[in-house]
Amino acid sequence: MKMLSNLVLLVFFMLFTGCTQSSYVFKDNKISLNSVDTDENIASLNIDKKNIKYTNDFCTRNSYTISQDFEGYGNLFIENVELKQKCTWHGLSRGMYETFLKEKSNIKTMSLIKRIDIGTYEFSQYLVDDKYKLNLVFIWSGLRSTFIIDAQGNFSSMLLSKLSSKSTLAQIEQAYNLEFNSSIVRANILGEYFGIEDKSDEEIDIIVP
């Protein structure tokens, strides 16, 4: 009976994982962004190999940055961070990336204007230096966090419109001249943004015979 129950759980797990598609897929130099509820592809970006910079840390795998100009969208800076099973962020990953972005760029002040959550997508719009607007798209899935910095705002607005007809971001009339080409993975050795999960506080049951 126990073997039958385990078999049912295994089949259910295989069916569930087999039917679930990640919102973000990078394969054959192409980024595919998919709908939250279905497997439908809603946006794609073709990536030039020369713009991909792979990053390494003892806690990461399949991590990289991409900085590329796209027709209609301008420059997009993308960082994909995939942690290993034994590791965890030392806080909210998007929040830590906000701080990292401000510290490593020419931004003086940065305050949140609007945030929209749709499934595994999160759209944030900031007021930068009390004058400009800047958009950040955060896509999460398990141990993977993907950040897309969109200075002109066209890409994030397009993506949001594919996910929701009710939510919008303010149009960016004057793009911020963002000087940013840093990797949070490369900076982790000093910044300690993520690391091996500390399980020292977990309760331990001691059984005395």
mmCIF file of N, CA, C and O in Angstrom, residues 2 9 20 68 80 83 95 117 123 127 143 160 200:
data_model
loop_
_atom_site.group_PDB
_atom_site.id
_atom_site.type_symbol
_atom_site.label_atom_id
_atom_site.label_comp_id
_atom_site.label_asym_id
_atom_site.label_seq_id
_atom_site.Cartn_x
_atom_site.Cartn_y
_atom_site.Cartn_z
ATOM 1 N N LYS A 2 1.922 1.236 0.805
ATOM 2 C CA LYS A 2 2.831 2.370 0.883
ATOM 3 C C LYS A 2 3.518 2.583 -0.450
ATOM 4 O O LYS A 2 3.699 3.718 -0.896
ATOM 5 N N LEU A 9 2.215 9.592 -5.883
ATOM 6 C CA LEU A 9 2.864 10.885 -5.658
ATOM 7 C C LEU A 9 3.899 11.172 -6.728
ATOM 8 O O LEU A 9 4.029 12.302 -7.199
ATOM 9 N N THR A 20 4.318 22.291 -16.317
ATOM 10 C CA THR A 20 4.648 23.633 -15.886
ATOM 11 C C THR A 20 5.831 24.172 -16.689
ATOM 12 O O THR A 20 6.874 23.542 -16.753
ATOM 13 N N GLN A 68 22.395 44.837 -24.220
ATOM 14 C CA GLN A 68 22.223 44.873 -25.671
ATOM 15 C C GLN A 68 21.160 45.904 -26.057
ATOM 16 O O GLN A 68 20.190 46.122 -25.337
ATOM 17 N N ASN A 80 20.685 37.339 -14.942
ATOM 18 C CA ASN A 80 20.033 36.101 -14.496
ATOM 19 C C ASN A 80 20.894 35.471 -13.413
ATOM 20 O O ASN A 80 22.083 35.218 -13.620
ATOM 21 N N LEU A 83 20.608 30.254 -8.120
ATOM 22 C CA LEU A 83 21.332 29.745 -6.960
ATOM 23 C C LEU A 83 21.309 28.216 -6.918
ATOM 24 O O LEU A 83 20.377 27.584 -7.401
ATOM 25 N N GLY A 95 14.793 43.455 -3.668
ATOM 26 C CA GLY A 95 15.208 44.567 -2.817
ATOM 27 C C GLY A 95 16.716 44.723 -2.775
ATOM 28 O O GLY A 95 17.243 45.843 -2.806
ATOM 29 N N ASP A 117 2.461 43.320 -9.426
ATOM 30 C CA ASP A 117 2.784 41.892 -9.344
ATOM 31 C C ASP A 117 1.775 41.100 -10.157
ATOM 32 O O ASP A 117 0.568 41.205 -9.927
ATOM 33 N N PHE A 123 6.768 44.208 -11.810
ATOM 34 C CA PHE A 123 7.171 45.427 -12.519
ATOM 35 C C PHE A 123 7.299 46.566 -11.514
ATOM 36 O O PHE A 123 6.366 46.843 -10.767
ATOM 37 N N LEU A 127 11.379 56.753 -9.485
ATOM 38 C CA LEU A 127 11.759 58.124 -9.784
ATOM 39 C C LEU A 127 13.238 58.256 -9.432
ATOM 40 O O LEU A 127 13.637 58.032 -8.290
ATOM 41 N N LEU A 143 14.726 28.860 -7.547
ATOM 42 C CA LEU A 143 16.032 29.390 -7.156
ATOM 43 C C LEU A 143 16.571 30.420 -8.148
ATOM 44 O O LEU A 143 17.671 30.932 -7.965
ATOM 45 N N LEU A 160 4.069 44.117 -19.938
ATOM 46 C CA LEU A 160 2.954 44.258 -19.004
ATOM 47 C C LEU A 160 1.614 44.214 -19.735
ATOM 48 O O LEU A 160 0.655 43.602 -19.254
ATOM 49 N N SER A 200 21.649 26.689 11.378
ATOM 50 C CA SER A 200 22.038 26.547 12.785
ATOM 51 C C SER A 200 20.877 26.811 13.740
ATOM 52 O O SER A 200 20.885 26.362 14.878
#
